Coordinates of N, CA and C in Angstrom, one line a residue:
M1 N 45.1 -16.4 -3.6 CA 44.3 -16.3 -4.9 C 45.3 -16.6 -6.0
N2 N 44.9 -17.6 -6.9 CA 45.8 -17.9 -8.0 C 45.6 -16.9 -9.1
I3 N 46.5 -17.1 -10.1 CA 46.5 -16.1 -11.2 C 45.3 -16.2 -12.1
Q4 N 44.8 -17.4 -12.3 CA 43.6 -17.6 -13.2 C 42.4 -16.9 -12.6
K5 N 42.2 -17.1 -11.3 CA 41.0 -16.5 -10.6 C 41.1 -15.0 -10.6
F6 N 42.4 -14.6 -10.3 CA 42.6 -13.1 -10.3 C 42.3 -12.4 -11.6
L7 N 42.7 -13.1 -12.7 CA 42.4 -12.5 -14.1 C 41.0 -12.6 -14.4
L8 N 40.2 -13.6 -13.9 CA 38.8 -13.6 -14.2 C 38.0 -12.6 -13.5
T9 N 38.4 -12.3 -12.3 CA 37.7 -11.3 -11.5 C 38.0 -9.9 -11.9
R10 N 39.3 -9.6 -12.3 CA 39.7 -8.3 -12.8 C 39.6 -8.2 -14.3
R11 N 38.8 -7.4 -14.9 CA 38.6 -7.2 -16.3 C 39.5 -6.2 -16.8
F12 N 40.6 -6.6 -17.5 CA 41.5 -5.6 -18.2 C 42.2 -6.4 -19.3
E13 N 42.7 -5.7 -20.2 CA 43.4 -6.3 -21.3 C 44.8 -6.7 -20.9
L14 N 45.3 -7.9 -21.4 CA 46.6 -8.3 -21.1 C 47.6 -7.7 -22.1
P15 N 48.8 -7.5 -21.6 CA 49.8 -6.9 -22.6 C 50.1 -7.9 -23.7
A16 N 50.7 -7.4 -24.7 CA 51.1 -8.2 -25.9 C 52.0 -9.3 -25.6
K17 N 53.0 -9.1 -24.6 CA 53.9 -10.1 -24.2 C 53.3 -11.3 -23.6
L18 N 52.3 -11.0 -22.7 CA 51.6 -12.1 -22.0 C 50.7 -12.9 -23.0
L19 N 50.2 -12.2 -24.0 CA 49.3 -12.9 -25.0 C 50.1 -13.9 -25.8
S20 N 51.4 -13.7 -26.0 CA 52.3 -14.6 -26.8 C 52.8 -15.8 -26.0
V21 N 52.7 -15.7 -24.6 CA 53.1 -16.8 -23.8 C 52.0 -17.8 -23.8
P22 N 52.4 -19.2 -23.8 CA 51.4 -20.2 -23.7 C 50.5 -20.1 -22.5
A23 N 49.3 -20.6 -22.6 CA 48.3 -20.5 -21.6 C 48.7 -21.3 -20.3
V24 N 49.5 -22.3 -20.5 CA 49.9 -23.1 -19.4 C 50.8 -22.4 -18.4
S25 N 51.7 -21.6 -18.9 CA 52.6 -20.8 -18.1 C 51.8 -19.6 -17.4
V26 N 50.8 -19.1 -18.0 CA 50.1 -18.0 -17.5 C 49.1 -18.4 -16.4
F27 N 48.3 -19.5 -16.7 CA 47.3 -19.9 -15.7 C 47.8 -21.2 -15.0
Q28 N 49.0 -21.2 -14.5 CA 49.6 -22.3 -13.9 C 49.1 -22.3 -12.4
S29 N 48.8 -23.5 -11.9 CA 48.3 -23.6 -10.5 C 48.8 -25.0 -10.0
C30 N 48.8 -25.1 -8.7 CA 49.2 -26.4 -8.1 C 48.3 -27.5 -8.4
G31 N 48.8 -28.6 -8.8 CA 48.0 -29.8 -9.2 C 47.8 -30.7 -8.0
M32 N 47.0 -31.7 -8.1 CA 46.7 -32.7 -7.1 C 47.8 -33.7 -7.0
K33 N 48.2 -34.0 -5.9 CA 49.3 -35.0 -5.7 C 48.6 -36.3 -5.3
H34 N 49.0 -37.4 -6.0 CA 48.5 -38.7 -5.7 C 49.6 -39.6 -5.2
F35 N 49.7 -39.7 -3.9 CA 50.8 -40.5 -3.3 C 50.2 -41.9 -3.1
P36 N 51.1 -43.0 -3.2 CA 50.6 -44.3 -3.0 C 50.3 -44.5 -1.5
A37 N 49.4 -45.4 -1.3 CA 49.0 -45.7 0.1 C 50.1 -46.4 0.8
P38 N 50.3 -46.1 2.1 CA 51.4 -46.8 2.8 C 51.1 -48.3 3.0
P39 N 52.1 -49.1 3.1 CA 51.8 -50.6 3.3 C 51.2 -50.8 4.6
T40 N 50.3 -51.8 4.7 CA 49.7 -52.2 5.9 C 50.3 -53.5 6.5
Y41 N 50.4 -53.5 7.8 CA 51.1 -54.7 8.4 C 50.1 -55.3 9.4
D42 N 48.8 -55.5 8.9 CA 47.8 -56.1 9.8 C 48.1 -57.6 10.0
H43 N 48.8 -58.2 9.0 CA 49.0 -59.7 9.1 C 50.2 -60.0 10.0
V44 N 50.9 -59.0 10.5 CA 52.1 -59.2 11.3 C 51.7 -59.4 12.8
E45 N 52.2 -60.4 13.4 CA 51.9 -60.7 14.8 C 53.2 -60.5 15.6
I46 N 53.1 -59.7 16.6 CA 54.3 -59.5 17.5 C 54.4 -60.6 18.6
P47 N 55.5 -61.3 18.7 CA 55.5 -62.4 19.7 C 55.6 -61.8 21.1
E48 N 55.4 -62.7 22.1 CA 55.4 -62.3 23.5 C 56.8 -61.7 23.9
R49 N 57.9 -62.3 23.4 CA 59.2 -61.8 23.7 C 59.8 -61.3 22.4
P50 N 59.6 -60.0 22.1 CA 60.1 -59.4 20.9 C 61.6 -59.3 20.7
K51 N 62.3 -59.2 21.8 CA 63.8 -59.1 21.7 C 64.5 -60.4 21.7
L52 N 65.7 -60.3 21.3 CA 66.5 -61.6 21.2 C 66.8 -62.2 22.5
R53 N 66.7 -63.5 22.6 CA 66.9 -64.1 23.9 C 68.4 -64.2 24.2
F54 N 68.7 -64.5 25.5 CA 70.0 -64.6 25.9 C 70.6 -66.0 25.5
V55 N 71.8 -66.0 25.0 CA 72.4 -67.2 24.5 C 73.4 -67.7 25.5
D56 N 73.4 -69.0 25.8 CA 74.3 -69.6 26.7 C 75.7 -69.6 26.2
K57 N 76.7 -69.4 27.1 CA 78.1 -69.4 26.7 C 78.7 -70.8 26.5
V58 N 78.1 -71.7 27.2 CA 78.6 -73.1 27.2 C 77.4 -74.0 27.0
P59 N 77.4 -75.0 26.1 CA 76.3 -75.9 26.0 C 76.0 -76.7 27.2
Y60 N 74.8 -77.1 27.4 CA 74.4 -77.8 28.6 C 74.6 -79.3 28.4
Y61 N 75.2 -80.0 29.3 CA 75.3 -81.5 29.3 C 74.7 -82.1 30.5
A62 N 74.2 -83.3 30.3 CA 73.6 -84.0 31.5 C 74.6 -84.2 32.6
P63 N 74.2 -84.3 33.8 CA 75.1 -84.6 34.9 C 75.9 -85.9 34.7
G64 N 77.2 -85.9 34.9 CA 78.0 -87.1 34.8 C 78.6 -87.3 33.4
I65 N 78.3 -86.4 32.5 CA 78.8 -86.5 31.1 C 79.9 -85.4 30.9
K66 N 81.1 -85.9 30.5 CA 82.2 -85.0 30.3 C 82.0 -84.3 28.9
A67 N 82.4 -83.1 28.9 CA 82.2 -82.3 27.6 C 83.2 -82.9 26.6
P68 N 82.6 -83.4 25.4 CA 83.5 -84.0 24.4 C 84.3 -83.0 23.6
K69 N 85.5 -83.4 23.2 CA 86.3 -82.6 22.3 C 86.0 -82.9 20.8
M70 N 86.4 -82.1 20.0 CA 86.0 -82.2 18.6 C 87.1 -81.7 17.7
Q71 N 87.2 -82.3 16.4 CA 88.1 -81.8 15.4 C 87.7 -80.5 14.9
K72 N 88.6 -79.9 14.1 CA 88.3 -78.5 13.6 C 87.1 -78.6 12.6
K73 N 87.0 -79.6 11.8 CA 85.9 -79.7 10.8 C 85.6 -78.4 10.0
L74 N 86.6 -78.0 9.3 CA 86.5 -76.8 8.5 C 85.4 -76.9 7.4
R75 N 85.0 -78.1 7.1 CA 83.9 -78.3 6.1 C 82.6 -77.7 6.6
L76 N 82.4 -77.5 7.9 CA 81.2 -76.9 8.5 C 81.1 -75.4 8.1
M77 N 82.2 -74.8 7.6 CA 82.2 -73.4 7.2 C 82.3 -73.2 5.7
R78 N 82.6 -74.3 5.0 CA 82.8 -74.2 3.5 C 81.6 -74.4 2.8
G79 N 81.5 -73.8 1.6 CA 80.3 -74.0 0.7 C 79.1 -73.2 1.1
P80 N 78.0 -73.3 0.3 CA 76.8 -72.6 0.6 C 75.9 -73.2 1.6
E81 N 75.1 -72.4 2.2 CA 74.1 -72.8 3.2 C 72.9 -73.3 2.4
T82 N 72.4 -74.5 2.6 CA 71.3 -75.1 1.9 C 70.0 -75.2 2.6
V83 N 70.0 -74.9 3.9 CA 68.8 -75.0 4.7 C 68.3 -73.7 5.2
H84 N 69.1 -73.0 6.0 CA 68.6 -71.7 6.5 C 69.1 -70.5 5.7
N85 N 68.7 -70.5 4.4 CA 69.1 -69.5 3.5 C 67.9 -68.6 3.0
F86 N 66.8 -68.6 3.8 CA 65.7 -67.8 3.4 C 65.1 -67.1 4.7
L87 N 64.3 -66.1 4.5 CA 63.6 -65.4 5.6 C 62.3 -66.0 5.9
I88 N 62.1 -66.4 7.1 CA 60.8 -67.1 7.5 C 59.7 -66.1 7.4
H89 N 59.9 -64.9 8.0 CA 58.9 -63.9 8.1 C 58.8 -63.0 6.9
K90 N 59.7 -63.2 5.9 CA 59.6 -62.5 4.6 C 59.8 -61.0 4.8
Q91 N 60.6 -60.6 5.7 CA 60.8 -59.2 6.0 C 62.3 -58.8 5.9
Y92 N 63.0 -58.8 7.0 CA 64.4 -58.3 7.0 C 65.3 -59.2 7.9
G93 N 66.6 -59.0 7.7 CA 67.5 -59.8 8.4 C 69.0 -59.5 8.0
I94 N 69.9 -60.3 8.6 CA 71.3 -60.3 8.3 C 71.8 -61.6 7.7
M95 N 72.4 -61.5 6.5 CA 72.8 -62.7 5.8 C 74.3 -62.7 5.7
A96 N 74.9 -63.9 5.9 CA 76.4 -64.1 5.8 C 76.8 -64.2 4.4
L97 N 77.9 -63.6 4.0 CA 78.4 -63.7 2.6 C 79.6 -64.6 2.5
G98 N 80.1 -65.1 3.6 CA 81.2 -66.0 3.7 C 81.2 -66.9 4.9
G99 N 82.0 -67.8 5.0 CA 82.1 -68.7 6.1 C 82.9 -68.1 7.3
G100 N 82.6 -68.6 8.4 CA 83.2 -68.2 9.7 C 82.7 -68.8 10.9
R101 N 83.1 -68.3 12.0 CA 82.7 -68.8 13.3 C 82.2 -67.7 14.2
L102 N 81.1 -67.9 14.9 CA 80.5 -66.9 15.8 C 80.8 -67.3 17.2
K103 N 81.4 -66.4 18.0 CA 81.7 -66.6 19.4 C 80.5 -66.1 20.2
W104 N 80.6 -66.4 21.5 CA 79.6 -65.9 22.4 C 79.6 -64.4 22.5
Q105 N 80.7 -63.7 22.3 CA 80.8 -62.3 22.3 C 80.1 -61.7 21.2
H106 N 80.1 -62.3 20.0 CA 79.4 -61.8 18.9 C 77.8 -61.9 19.1
F107 N 77.4 -63.0 19.7 CA 76.0 -63.1 20.1 C 75.5 -62.0 21.0
E108 N 76.4 -61.7 22.0 CA 76.0 -60.6 22.9 C 76.0 -59.3 22.2
M109 N 77.0 -59.0 21.3 CA 77.0 -57.8 20.6 C 75.7 -57.6 19.8
M110 N 75.3 -58.6 19.1 CA 74.1 -58.5 18.3 C 72.8 -58.4 19.2
R111 N 72.8 -59.1 20.3 CA 71.6 -59.0 21.1 C 71.5 -57.6 21.7
L112 N 72.6 -57.0 22.2 CA 72.5 -55.7 22.8 C 72.3 -54.6 21.8
A113 N 72.9 -54.7 20.6 CA 72.8 -53.6 19.6 C 71.4 -53.6 19.0
I114 N 70.9 -54.8 18.7 CA 69.5 -54.8 18.1 C 68.5 -54.5 19.2
G115 N 68.7 -55.0 20.4 CA 67.7 -54.7 21.5 C 67.6 -53.2 21.8
R116 N 68.6 -52.4 21.6 CA 68.5 -51.0 21.9 C 67.8 -50.2 20.8
K117 N 67.8 -50.8 19.6 CA 67.3 -50.0 18.4 C 65.9 -50.3 18.1
I118 N 65.4 -51.6 18.3 CA 64.1 -51.9 17.9 C 63.1 -51.4 18.9
D119 N 61.8 -51.2 18.4 CA 60.7 -50.8 19.2 C 59.9 -52.0 19.6
P120 N 59.9 -52.4 20.8 CA 59.2 -53.7 21.2 C 57.7 -53.7 20.9
Q121 N 57.2 -52.5 20.8 CA 55.7 -52.4 20.7 C 55.3 -52.8 19.2
R122 N 56.2 -52.6 18.3 CA 55.8 -52.9 16.9 C 56.9 -53.6 16.1
M123 N 58.0 -54.1 16.8 CA 59.1 -54.8 16.1 C 59.5 -56.0 16.9
F124 N 60.1 -56.9 16.3 CA 60.7 -58.1 17.0 C 61.9 -58.6 16.2
A125 N 62.7 -59.4 16.9 CA 63.9 -60.0 16.4 C 64.0 -61.5 16.9
V126 N 64.5 -62.4 16.0 CA 64.6 -63.8 16.4 C 66.0 -64.3 15.9
W127 N 66.5 -65.2 16.6 CA 67.8 -65.9 16.1 C 67.5 -66.9 15.0
R128 N 68.4 -67.0 14.1 CA 68.3 -68.0 13.1 C 69.5 -68.9 13.1
V129 N 70.3 -68.8 14.2 CA 71.5 -69.7 14.3 C 71.5 -70.3 15.7
D130 N 72.2 -71.4 15.9 CA 72.2 -72.1 17.2 C 73.2 -71.4 18.1
S131 N 73.0 -71.6 19.4 CA 74.0 -71.1 20.3 C 75.3 -71.8 20.2
P132 N 76.4 -71.3 20.7 CA 77.7 -71.9 20.5 C 77.7 -73.4 21.0
W133 N 78.2 -74.3 20.1 CA 78.1 -75.7 20.4 C 79.4 -76.4 20.0
Q134 N 80.2 -75.9 19.1 CA 81.4 -76.6 18.7 C 82.6 -76.2 19.6
P135 N 83.2 -77.2 20.3 CA 84.3 -76.8 21.2 C 85.6 -76.6 20.4
L136 N 86.4 -75.5 20.9 CA 87.7 -75.3 20.4 C 88.7 -75.4 21.5
T137 N 89.8 -76.2 21.3 CA 90.7 -76.4 22.4 C 91.9 -75.5 22.2
R138 N 92.7 -75.3 23.3 CA 93.9 -74.5 23.3 C 94.8 -74.9 24.5
K139 N 96.1 -75.0 24.2 CA 97.0 -75.3 25.3 C 97.5 -74.0 26.0
G140 N 98.0 -74.2 27.2 CA 98.4 -73.1 28.0 C 99.6 -72.4 27.4
Q141 N 99.9 -71.2 27.8 CA 101.1 -70.5 27.3 C 102.4 -71.1 27.7
G142 N 103.2 -71.3 26.8 CA 104.6 -71.8 27.1 C 104.7 -73.4 27.1
Q143 N 103.6 -74.1 26.8 CA 103.7 -75.6 26.9 C 104.4 -76.1 25.6
R144 N 105.0 -77.3 25.8 CA 105.7 -77.9 24.7 C 104.6 -78.7 23.9
M145 N 105.1 -79.0 22.7 CA 104.2 -79.8 21.8 C 104.1 -81.2 22.3
G146 N 103.0 -81.8 22.1 CA 102.7 -83.2 22.5 C 101.9 -83.2 23.8
G147 N 101.7 -84.3 24.4 CA 100.9 -84.4 25.6 C 99.4 -84.5 25.4
G148 N 99.0 -84.8 24.2 CA 97.6 -84.9 23.9 C 96.9 -83.6 23.5
K149 N 95.6 -83.8 23.2 CA 94.9 -82.6 22.8 C 94.6 -81.7 24.0
G150 N 94.7 -80.4 23.8 CA 94.5 -79.4 24.9 C 93.1 -79.4 25.4
A151 N 92.9 -78.5 26.4 CA 91.6 -78.4 27.1 C 90.7 -77.5 26.3
I152 N 89.4 -77.6 26.5 CA 88.4 -76.8 25.8 C 88.6 -75.3 26.2
D153 N 88.8 -74.4 25.3 CA 88.9 -73.0 25.6 C 87.6 -72.3 25.5
H154 N 86.9 -72.5 24.4 CA 85.6 -71.8 24.3 C 84.8 -72.6 23.2
Y155 N 83.6 -72.1 23.0 CA 82.7 -72.8 22.0 C 82.3 -71.7 20.9
V156 N 82.0 -72.3 19.7 CA 81.7 -71.4 18.6 C 80.5 -72.0 17.8
T157 N 80.0 -71.2 16.9 CA 79.0 -71.7 16.0 C 79.5 -71.5 14.6
P158 N 79.7 -72.6 13.8 CA 80.2 -72.4 12.4 C 79.0 -71.9 11.5
I159 N 79.4 -71.0 10.6 CA 78.5 -70.4 9.7 C 79.0 -70.6 8.2
K160 N 78.0 -70.9 7.3 CA 78.3 -71.0 5.9 C 77.8 -69.8 5.2
A161 N 78.2 -69.6 3.9 CA 77.8 -68.5 3.1 C 76.3 -68.6 2.8
G162 N 75.6 -67.5 2.9 CA 74.2 -67.5 2.6 C 73.3 -67.8 3.8
R163 N 73.9 -68.0 5.0 CA 73.1 -68.3 6.2 C 72.5 -67.0 6.8
I164 N 71.3 -67.1 7.2 CA 70.6 -66.0 7.8 C 70.9 -66.0 9.3
I165 N 71.5 -65.0 9.8 CA 72.0 -64.9 11.2 C 70.9 -64.5 12.1
V166 N 70.3 -63.3 11.8 CA 69.2 -62.7 12.7 C 68.1 -62.3 11.7
E167 N 66.9 -62.4 12.2 CA 65.8 -62.0 11.4 C 65.0 -60.9 12.2
V168 N 64.7 -59.8 11.6 CA 63.9 -58.7 12.2 C 62.6 -58.5 11.4
G169 N 61.6 -58.3 12.1 CA 60.3 -58.0 11.5 C 59.4 -57.2 12.3
G170 N 58.2 -57.0 11.9 CA 57.2 -56.2 12.6 C 56.5 -55.2 11.7
K171 N 55.9 -54.3 12.3 CA 55.2 -53.2 11.6 C 56.1 -52.1 11.3
C172 N 57.1 -52.3 10.4 CA 58.1 -51.3 10.1 C 58.6 -51.5 8.7
E173 N 59.2 -50.5 8.1 CA 59.8 -50.6 6.8 C 61.3 -50.9 6.9
Y174 N 61.8 -51.2 5.7 CA 63.2 -51.6 5.6 C 64.2 -50.4 6.0
K175 N 63.7 -49.2 5.7 CA 64.6 -48.0 6.0 C 64.7 -47.8 7.5
E176 N 63.8 -48.3 8.3 CA 63.9 -48.1 9.7 C 64.9 -49.0 10.3
V177 N 65.1 -50.2 9.8 CA 66.0 -51.2 10.4 C 67.3 -51.3 9.6
E178 N 67.4 -50.7 8.4 CA 68.6 -50.9 7.6 C 69.9 -50.4 8.3
G179 N 69.8 -49.3 9.0 CA 71.0 -48.6 9.6 C 71.6 -49.5 10.6
F180 N 70.9 -50.0 11.6 CA 71.5 -50.8 12.7 C 71.8 -52.2 12.3
L181 N 71.0 -52.7 11.3 CA 71.4 -54.1 10.8 C 72.7 -54.0 10.0
R182 N 72.9 -52.9 9.3 CA 74.2 -52.8 8.6 C 75.4 -52.6 9.5
D183 N 75.2 -51.9 10.6 CA 76.2 -51.7 11.6 C 76.6 -53.0 12.3
V184 N 75.6 -53.8 12.6 CA 75.8 -55.1 13.2 C 76.5 -56.0 12.3
A185 N 76.2 -56.0 11.0 CA 76.8 -56.9 10.0 C 78.3 -56.6 9.8
M186 N 78.6 -55.3 9.9 CA 80.0 -54.9 9.8 C 80.9 -55.3 10.9
K187 N 80.3 -55.7 12.1 CA 81.1 -56.1 13.3 C 81.3 -57.6 13.4
L188 N 80.7 -58.3 12.5 CA 80.8 -59.8 12.5 C 82.1 -60.2 12.0
P189 N 82.6 -61.4 12.4 CA 84.0 -61.9 12.0 C 84.1 -62.3 10.5
F190 N 83.0 -62.2 9.8 CA 83.0 -62.6 8.4 C 82.1 -61.6 7.6
Q191 N 82.2 -61.6 6.3 CA 81.4 -60.6 5.5 C 79.9 -61.0 5.6
A192 N 79.2 -59.9 5.9 CA 77.7 -60.1 6.0 C 77.1 -58.8 5.5
M193 N 75.7 -58.9 5.3 CA 75.0 -57.7 4.8 C 73.6 -57.7 5.3
A194 N 73.0 -56.5 5.4 CA 71.6 -56.4 5.8 C 70.7 -56.6 4.5
V195 N 69.7 -57.5 4.6 CA 68.9 -57.9 3.5 C 67.4 -57.7 3.8
S196 N 66.6 -57.6 2.8 CA 65.2 -57.7 2.9 C 64.7 -58.8 1.9
Q197 N 63.4 -59.1 2.0 CA 62.9 -60.1 1.0 C 63.0 -59.6 -0.4
E198 N 62.8 -58.3 -0.6 CA 62.9 -57.8 -2.0 C 64.3 -57.8 -2.5
I199 N 65.3 -57.6 -1.6 CA 66.7 -57.6 -2.1 C 67.1 -59.0 -2.4
M200 N 66.7 -60.0 -1.6 CA 67.0 -61.4 -1.9 C 66.4 -61.9 -3.2
D201 N 65.1 -61.5 -3.4 CA 64.5 -61.9 -4.7 C 65.1 -61.3 -5.9
K202 N 65.6 -60.0 -5.8 CA 66.2 -59.3 -6.9 C 67.6 -60.0 -7.2
E203 N 68.4 -60.3 -6.1 CA 69.7 -60.9 -6.4 C 69.5 -62.3 -7.0
K204 N 68.5 -63.0 -6.6 CA 68.3 -64.4 -7.2 C 67.9 -64.3 -8.6
K205 N 67.1 -63.3 -9.0 CA 66.7 -63.1 -10.4 C 67.9 -62.7 -11.2
E206 N 68.7 -61.8 -10.7 CA 69.9 -61.3 -11.4 C 70.9 -62.5 -11.6
E207 N 71.1 -63.3 -10.6 CA 72.0 -64.4 -10.8 C 71.5 -65.4 -11.8
E208 N 70.2 -65.7 -11.8 CA 69.7 -66.6 -12.9 C 69.8 -66.0 -14.3
W209 N 69.6 -64.6 -14.3 CA 69.7 -64.0 -15.6 C 71.2 -64.0 -16.1
R210 N 72.2 -63.8 -15.3 CA 73.6 -63.9 -15.7 C 74.0 -65.3 -16.2
E211 N 73.5 -66.3 -15.5 CA 73.8 -67.6 -15.9 C 73.2 -68.0 -17.2
K212 N 72.0 -67.5 -17.4 CA 71.2 -67.8 -18.7 C 71.8 -67.0 -19.9
N213 N 72.2 -65.8 -19.7 CA 72.7 -64.9 -20.8 C 74.2 -64.8 -20.8
N214 N 74.9 -65.7 -20.2 CA 76.4 -65.6 -20.3 C 76.9 -66.0 -21.7
Q215 N 77.7 -65.1 -22.3 CA 78.2 -65.3 -23.6 C 79.7 -65.7 -23.6
N216 N 80.2 -65.8 -22.4 CA 81.6 -66.2 -22.3 C 81.7 -67.7 -22.3
Y217 N 82.3 -68.3 -23.3 CA 82.4 -69.7 -23.4 C 83.3 -70.3 -22.4
Y218 N 84.3 -69.6 -22.0 CA 85.3 -70.1 -21.0 C 84.8 -69.9 -19.6
T219 N 83.9 -70.6 -19.1 CA 83.4 -70.5 -17.8 C 84.4 -71.2 -16.8
M220 N 84.2 -71.0 -15.5 CA 85.1 -71.6 -14.5 C 85.0 -73.1 -14.6
K221 N 83.8 -73.7 -14.8 CA 83.6 -75.1 -14.9 C 84.4 -75.7 -16.1
Y222 N 84.3 -75.0 -17.3 CA 85.0 -75.4 -18.5 C 86.5 -75.4 -18.3
V223 N 87.0 -74.3 -17.7 CA 88.5 -74.2 -17.5 C 89.0 -75.2 -16.5
M224 N 88.3 -75.5 -15.5 CA 88.8 -76.5 -14.5 C 88.7 -77.9 -15.0
Q225 N 87.6 -78.3 -15.7 CA 87.4 -79.6 -16.2 C 88.4 -79.9 -17.4
N226 N 88.8 -78.9 -18.1 CA 89.7 -79.1 -19.3 C 91.2 -78.8 -18.9
N227 N 91.4 -78.5 -17.7 CA 92.8 -78.2 -17.2 C 93.5 -77.2 -18.0
L228 N 92.9 -76.1 -18.3 CA 93.5 -75.0 -19.1 C 94.6 -74.4 -18.3
G229 N 95.8 -74.3 -18.9 CA 97.0 -73.7 -18.2 C 97.5 -74.6 -17.0
G230 N 97.1 -75.9 -17.0 CA 97.5 -76.7 -15.9 C 97.0 -76.3 -14.5
C231 N 95.8 -75.8 -14.5 CA 95.2 -75.3 -13.3 C 94.9 -76.3 -12.2
Q232 N 94.7 -77.6 -12.7 CA 94.4 -78.6 -11.7 C 95.5 -79.0 -10.7
R233 N 96.7 -78.5 -11.0 CA 97.8 -78.8 -10.1 C 97.7 -78.1 -8.8
W234 N 97.0 -77.0 -8.7 CA 96.9 -76.2 -7.4 C 95.5 -76.1 -7.0
M235 N 94.6 -76.9 -7.5 CA 93.2 -76.9 -7.0 C 92.9 -78.0 -6.1
S236 N 92.0 -77.7 -5.1 CA 91.6 -78.7 -4.1 C 90.3 -79.3 -4.5
P237 N 89.9 -80.4 -3.8 CA 88.6 -81.0 -4.1 C 87.4 -80.1 -3.9
F238 N 87.6 -79.1 -3.0 CA 86.5 -78.1 -2.8 C 86.3 -77.2 -4.0
D239 N 87.4 -76.9 -4.7 CA 87.3 -76.1 -5.9 C 86.5 -76.8 -7.0
F240 N 86.7 -78.1 -7.1 CA 86.0 -78.9 -8.1 C 84.5 -79.0 -7.7
K241 N 84.3 -79.0 -6.4 CA 82.9 -79.2 -5.9 C 82.1 -77.9 -6.1
F242 N 82.7 -76.8 -5.7 CA 82.0 -75.5 -5.8 C 82.4 -74.7 -7.0
L243 N 83.2 -75.2 -7.8 CA 83.6 -74.5 -9.1 C 84.2 -73.1 -8.8
G244 N 85.0 -72.9 -7.8 CA 85.6 -71.7 -7.5 C 84.7 -70.6 -6.9
K245 N 83.5 -70.9 -6.6 CA 82.6 -69.9 -6.1 C 82.7 -69.6 -4.6
Y246 N 83.0 -70.6 -3.9 CA 83.2 -70.5 -2.4 C 84.6 -70.9 -2.0
L247 N 85.2 -70.2 -1.1 CA 86.6 -70.5 -0.7 C 86.5 -71.6 0.3

């Protein structure tokens, strides 16, 4: 029984101290709570294979074709990603913050870690990167220099900054997947972070706002083009292309 109902049923005079107190504090009662409705995921469809598929350690070649060797091609890791830099399912995923290479061991680590954490009944995960395809060569221990290019040691997948590595979705909220996505991102050989569609939209708006409201006249582009301090002596063509934003 609350105080207001108790005072109405019992007829007696209130003390002078209670009369001086505002009515809100005397007849205070619990109010109605209006919580927002939880989000609905009726539009989400769970695929037949909700977990990440197994990735081949070595690419497949047709019979009779020798596996070709390749140069380092560091340009495959430099600069921003221009194609796979968005979430297809508009939910959650892992985004690379810098360039690097993914080995087969990293693929297995992500597959096992995410497969143990997601609920296949209402969650799913998909790859957004190709299986290892770029060959890296290495010579045996103790060999002398020369003698041609070494044999293929293993295969990797080059990654650029802004590339979506893995995408997770389903009938779940970001708080449910943030923990294990962040743990997986910390184990990758380059800087990465767990993202959602809301986080990516917010970062994009903030970056546009900073570029639009920048009051510093000496931007990186102005400094490099005008050779302030003789900075062009130690800059590479990639610095002029990306204006110091990507290493």
